[in-house]
Short mmCIF file of C-alpha atoms in Angstrom, two decimals:
data_model
loop_
_atom_site.label_atom_id
_atom_site.label_comp_id
_atom_site.label_asym_id
_atom_site.label_seq_id
_atom_site.Cartn_x
_atom_site.Cartn_y
_atom_site.Cartn_z
CA MET A 25 3.09 -22.01 2.27
CA ILE A 26 4.73 -19.10 4.10
CA ILE A 27 8.31 -18.54 2.93
CA GLN A 28 11.03 -17.75 5.46
CA ARG A 29 13.40 -15.25 3.85
CA THR A 30 17.12 -14.90 4.44
CA ARG A 31 18.48 -11.50 5.42
CA GLU A 32 19.97 -11.19 1.92
CA GLU A 33 16.58 -11.83 0.32
CA ILE A 34 14.92 -9.32 2.63
CA GLU A 35 17.46 -6.69 1.57
CA LEU A 36 16.65 -7.34 -2.09
CA ILE A 37 12.93 -6.94 -1.35
CA ARG A 38 13.75 -3.74 0.55
CA HIS A 39 15.62 -2.41 -2.47
CA SER A 40 12.62 -2.99 -4.74
CA ALA A 41 10.27 -1.54 -2.12
CA LEU A 42 12.35 1.63 -1.87
CA ILE A 43 12.20 2.08 -5.65
CA VAL A 44 8.42 2.09 -5.24
CA SER A 45 8.76 4.54 -2.33
CA LYS A 46 10.87 6.89 -4.45
CA THR A 47 8.38 6.61 -7.32
CA LEU A 48 5.50 7.61 -5.05
CA GLY A 49 7.65 10.46 -3.72
CA MET A 50 8.28 11.70 -7.24
CA LEU A 51 4.57 11.56 -8.01
CA ALA A 52 3.56 13.37 -4.80
CA SER A 53 4.35 16.83 -6.17
CA GLU A 54 2.68 15.98 -9.51
CA VAL A 55 -0.72 15.06 -8.05
CA LYS A 56 -2.68 18.26 -8.61
CA PRO A 57 -5.78 19.52 -10.40
CA GLY A 58 -5.57 19.21 -14.18
CA VAL A 59 -3.12 16.31 -14.37
CA THR A 60 -4.39 13.02 -15.77
CA THR A 61 -3.77 9.62 -14.25
CA LEU A 62 -2.34 8.47 -17.58
CA GLN A 63 0.27 11.24 -17.40
CA LEU A 64 1.21 10.13 -13.90
CA ASP A 65 1.41 6.52 -15.06
CA LYS A 66 3.88 7.41 -17.84
CA MET A 67 6.03 9.38 -15.37
CA ALA A 68 6.10 6.40 -13.02
CA GLU A 69 7.04 3.87 -15.70
CA GLU A 70 9.95 6.02 -16.87
CA PHE A 71 11.12 6.62 -13.27
CA ILE A 72 11.02 2.91 -12.39
CA ARG A 73 12.95 1.92 -15.51
CA ASP A 74 15.49 4.69 -14.90
CA HIS A 75 16.18 3.02 -11.53
CA GLY A 76 16.99 -0.29 -13.20
CA ALA A 77 13.70 -1.98 -12.34
CA GLU A 78 10.63 -3.15 -14.23
CA PRO A 79 7.12 -1.87 -13.47
CA GLY A 80 5.67 -4.62 -11.29
CA PHE A 81 2.06 -4.27 -12.40
CA LEU A 82 2.50 -3.75 -16.15
CA GLY A 83 1.21 -6.90 -17.89
CA MET A 84 0.60 -8.76 -14.62
CA TYR A 85 -2.66 -10.70 -15.07
CA ASP A 86 -2.87 -8.60 -18.30
CA PHE A 87 -3.14 -5.30 -16.41
CA PRO A 88 -2.44 -2.58 -19.04
CA ASN A 89 -0.48 -0.01 -17.00
CA SER A 90 2.29 0.55 -14.45
CA LEU A 91 0.09 2.08 -11.73
CA CYS A 92 -3.29 1.26 -10.27
CA MET A 93 -4.91 4.73 -10.04
CA SER A 94 -8.15 4.77 -8.08
CA PRO A 95 -9.84 8.13 -7.46
CA ASN A 96 -12.67 8.90 -5.05
CA ALA A 97 -15.17 6.00 -4.92
CA GLN A 98 -12.72 3.67 -6.67
CA VAL A 99 -11.18 1.39 -4.06
CA VAL A 100 -8.33 -0.24 -6.02
CA HIS A 101 -7.27 -1.47 -9.48
CA GLY A 102 -8.34 1.68 -11.33
CA ILE A 103 -6.92 1.93 -14.85
CA PRO A 104 -5.13 5.21 -15.72
CA ASN A 105 -6.99 7.38 -18.24
CA ASN A 106 -7.14 10.88 -19.74
CA GLU A 107 -9.64 12.36 -17.29
CA PRO A 108 -8.03 15.25 -15.36
CA LEU A 109 -7.97 15.19 -11.57
CA LYS A 110 -10.08 17.87 -9.88
CA GLU A 111 -9.73 19.95 -6.74
CA GLY A 112 -11.11 17.97 -3.82
CA ASP A 113 -10.51 14.53 -5.35
CA VAL A 114 -8.62 11.82 -3.52
CA ILE A 115 -6.64 9.19 -5.37
CA SER A 116 -5.04 5.92 -4.31
CA ILE A 117 -1.80 5.28 -6.19
CA ASP A 118 -0.67 1.67 -5.95
CA CYS A 119 2.74 0.91 -7.45
CA GLY A 120 4.97 -2.11 -7.90
CA ALA A 121 8.59 -2.62 -9.00
CA PHE A 122 10.55 -5.76 -9.85
CA LYS A 123 14.35 -5.88 -9.57
CA ASN A 124 16.94 -8.56 -8.83
CA GLY A 125 14.23 -11.21 -8.75
CA PHE A 126 12.04 -9.59 -6.08
CA TYR A 127 9.01 -7.32 -5.92
CA GLY A 128 8.20 -4.17 -3.99
CA ASP A 129 4.55 -3.10 -3.74
CA HIS A 130 2.97 -0.29 -1.79
CA ALA A 131 0.40 2.46 -1.96
CA TYR A 132 -0.63 5.89 -0.72
CA THR A 133 -3.86 7.88 -1.02
CA PHE A 134 -3.33 11.53 -1.95
CA GLY A 135 -5.64 14.49 -1.61
CA VAL A 136 -5.86 16.67 -4.71
CA GLY A 137 -5.67 20.25 -3.49
CA GLU A 138 -8.03 20.96 -0.59
CA ILE A 139 -10.25 18.03 0.37
CA ALA A 140 -13.36 17.87 2.56
CA PRO A 141 -12.70 17.43 6.31
CA GLU A 142 -14.70 14.20 6.46
CA THR A 143 -12.62 12.81 3.58
CA GLN A 144 -9.42 13.84 5.31
CA LYS A 145 -10.60 11.92 8.38
CA LEU A 146 -11.07 8.82 6.21
CA LEU A 147 -7.48 9.13 4.96
CA ASP A 148 -6.12 9.74 8.46
CA VAL A 149 -7.96 6.79 10.01
CA THR A 150 -6.98 4.45 7.17
CA LYS A 151 -3.30 5.33 7.57
CA GLU A 152 -3.57 4.99 11.35
CA SER A 153 -5.10 1.55 10.88
CA LEU A 154 -2.13 0.55 8.72
CA TYR A 155 0.34 1.20 11.53
CA ILE A 156 -1.99 -0.32 14.13
CA GLY A 157 -2.04 -3.47 11.98
CA ILE A 158 1.74 -3.47 11.47
CA ARG A 159 2.21 -3.29 15.24
CA GLU A 160 0.46 -6.68 15.52
CA PHE A 161 2.76 -8.31 12.94
CA LYS A 162 5.10 -9.93 15.44
CA LEU A 163 6.31 -13.34 16.51
CA GLY A 164 3.64 -15.29 18.38
CA ASN A 165 0.75 -13.52 16.64
CA ARG A 166 -1.41 -14.70 13.77
CA VAL A 167 -3.01 -13.24 10.66
CA GLY A 168 -6.26 -12.59 12.53
CA ASP A 169 -4.50 -10.35 15.06
CA VAL A 170 -3.52 -7.89 12.33
CA GLY A 171 -6.94 -7.95 10.69
CA PHE A 172 -8.74 -7.55 14.00
CA ALA A 173 -6.68 -4.48 14.94
CA ILE A 174 -7.28 -2.80 11.58
CA GLN A 175 -11.00 -3.58 11.61
CA GLN A 176 -11.51 -2.33 15.16
CA HIS A 177 -9.90 1.04 14.47
CA ALA A 178 -11.71 1.61 11.18
CA GLU A 179 -15.15 0.55 12.39
CA LYS A 180 -15.03 2.48 15.65
CA ASN A 181 -14.58 5.58 13.48
CA GLY A 182 -17.67 4.68 11.45
CA PHE A 183 -15.95 3.37 8.31
CA GLY A 184 -16.39 0.18 6.30
CA VAL A 185 -13.63 -2.43 5.90
CA VAL A 186 -13.46 -4.08 2.48
CA ARG A 187 -13.70 -7.87 2.80
CA GLU A 188 -13.02 -9.20 -0.70
CA LEU A 189 -9.55 -7.64 -1.16
CA VAL A 190 -6.62 -8.39 1.12
CA GLY A 191 -2.92 -7.90 1.71
CA HIS A 192 -0.47 -10.69 0.96
CA GLY A 193 2.96 -12.21 1.24
CA LEU A 194 5.62 -10.67 -1.01
CA GLY A 195 8.82 -11.89 -2.62
CA GLU A 196 9.69 -13.51 -5.96
CA LYS A 197 5.99 -13.24 -6.70
CA MET A 198 3.83 -10.19 -6.16
CA HIS A 199 1.22 -12.24 -4.33
CA GLU A 200 2.41 -15.00 -1.99
CA ASP A 201 1.11 -16.66 1.17
CA PRO A 202 -0.34 -15.68 3.52
CA GLU A 203 -3.37 -13.64 2.60
CA MET A 204 -3.65 -10.69 5.02
CA PRO A 205 -7.30 -9.62 5.45
CA ASN A 206 -8.09 -6.27 7.06
CA TYR A 207 -10.67 -7.89 9.32
CA GLY A 208 -10.63 -10.96 11.53
CA LYS A 209 -10.53 -12.47 14.99
CA ARG A 210 -7.62 -12.49 17.42
CA GLY A 211 -5.68 -15.74 17.55
CA ARG A 212 -7.05 -17.03 14.24
CA GLY A 213 -5.25 -17.75 10.97
CA LYS A 214 -1.69 -18.65 10.07
CA LYS A 215 1.03 -18.02 12.63
CA PHE A 216 3.77 -15.52 11.78
CA ILE A 217 7.33 -16.81 11.42
CA GLU A 218 10.71 -15.11 11.55
CA GLY A 219 11.86 -13.83 8.15
CA MET A 220 8.47 -13.63 6.46
CA VAL A 221 7.59 -10.58 4.35
CA VAL A 222 4.08 -9.24 3.81
CA ALA A 223 2.28 -6.30 2.24
CA ILE A 224 -0.26 -4.93 4.73
CA GLU A 225 -2.82 -2.72 2.99
CA PRO A 226 -6.03 -1.47 4.61
CA MET A 227 -8.75 -0.58 2.09
CA ILE A 228 -11.32 1.43 4.03
CA ASN A 229 -14.57 2.97 2.76
CA ALA A 230 -16.34 6.10 4.00
CA GLY A 231 -19.64 4.20 4.03
CA THR A 232 -20.50 0.56 3.41
CA HIS A 233 -17.83 -2.11 3.23
CA ARG A 234 -19.53 -3.51 0.13
CA ILE A 235 -17.97 -3.12 -3.29
CA LYS A 236 -18.78 -3.53 -6.98
CA GLN A 237 -16.70 -3.95 -10.13
CA LEU A 238 -16.76 -2.04 -13.41
CA ARG A 239 -17.17 -3.85 -16.72
CA ASP A 240 -13.49 -3.24 -17.48
CA GLY A 241 -12.86 -6.27 -15.26
CA TRP A 242 -10.46 -4.35 -13.02
CA THR A 243 -11.83 -1.25 -11.32
CA ILE A 244 -13.33 -1.83 -7.87
CA LEU A 245 -15.72 0.80 -6.47
CA THR A 246 -17.64 1.28 -3.24
CA ALA A 247 -21.22 0.04 -3.56
CA ASP A 248 -22.60 3.37 -2.31
CA ASN A 249 -20.20 5.54 -4.37
CA LYS A 250 -18.70 7.13 -1.25
CA PRO A 251 -14.93 7.68 -1.13
CA SER A 252 -12.41 4.99 -0.26
CA ALA A 253 -8.81 5.14 0.98
CA HIS A 254 -5.90 2.72 0.63
CA PHE A 255 -2.46 2.71 2.27
CA GLU A 256 0.10 -0.08 1.99
CA HIS A 257 3.54 -0.94 3.38
CA ASP A 258 5.94 -3.83 2.86
CA VAL A 259 7.00 -5.31 6.20
CA ALA A 260 9.47 -8.01 7.28
CA LEU A 261 9.44 -9.94 10.54
CA ILE A 262 12.99 -9.51 11.87
CA ASP A 263 14.09 -10.50 15.38
CA GLY A 264 10.45 -11.12 16.19
CA LYS A 265 9.31 -7.58 15.35
CA PRO A 266 7.94 -5.76 12.29
CA GLU A 267 10.43 -3.80 10.22
CA LEU A 268 9.33 -1.54 7.36
CA LEU A 269 10.93 -2.19 3.99
CA SER A 270 8.99 0.64 2.30
CA THR A 271 8.62 4.25 3.44
CA PHE A 272 6.43 7.30 2.99
CA HIS A 273 9.50 9.49 3.66
CA TYR A 274 9.86 10.59 0.03
CA ILE A 275 6.18 11.56 -0.16
CA TYR A 276 6.43 13.60 3.03
CA GLU A 277 9.64 15.23 1.84
CA ALA A 278 7.94 16.30 -1.40
CA LEU A 279 4.88 17.63 0.42
CA GLY A 280 6.74 19.32 3.28
CA ILE A 281 5.22 17.03 5.93
CA GLU A 282 7.08 16.19 9.14
CA SER A 283 6.31 12.77 10.61
CA ASN A 284 7.89 10.25 12.96
CA GLU A 285 5.20 7.60 12.39
CA GLU A 286 7.68 5.07 10.97
CA GLU A 287 10.38 5.32 13.62
CA GLU A 288 9.21 2.44 15.81
CA PHE A 289 9.32 0.10 12.81
CA ARG A 290 12.90 0.85 11.78
CA ALA A 291 15.52 -1.33 13.44
CA GLN A 292 18.26 0.16 11.30
CA THR A 293 19.06 3.58 9.93
CA ILE A 294 18.28 4.04 6.24
CA ASN A 295 20.02 6.72 4.22
CA PHE A 296 17.04 7.97 2.23
CA HIS A 297 19.33 9.98 -0.04
CA ASP A 298 21.37 7.07 -1.40
#
């Protein structure tokens, strides 16, 4: 069942989402050759707790850490470890926070130092597909409209769209209705309603869309061991249009990147320095 949120509930979800955004922004300047994913995980847990929240992933379904850290051919759900990142790696950092009864959950894929041009294209196209999908999250549309838009953009660029893992509704639980696949057909699936909140998260592979799982029971990899990218935003349907609750602003601020990609999805001004 899709839950219609009040404006007050949406603001609480936004608050949790922005804690995740700030966490990713803090990590952005720490993602460099030589650092381990376990070190980054410990930084994130401390940062989240310092902001009065609980790490959203820690202990969920018995996951052992605060971040899902998925480098290179790992798609999602990678477990932090003591292996140092290397120049040319890419790494998806997926983070969650729980505060005031609501979750925030979003992700960004970082390049470690200089990355190969073809890998940079994968990251660019995946992030583009995220916003293309968000644009279709509007009153009158359905789940399939978002998935179709994401799939079309990724596949026309020669990339594979993961089928088995999907976005989701978000609120008092990390995973709520509806499921939000990154593929689909226009006009199919559940209809969007005012006040709903979802996490839209394209997971796009450089090669095949097929995946495999490690024996740890968590880590998902591409079947052909080519790189994968993953970007995720939390989005509410307000006045019939998509409004971002999360932001990449803090990441871009840390990395010295100028971008106006989020402007069309902000119906109100957010003071990012609160």
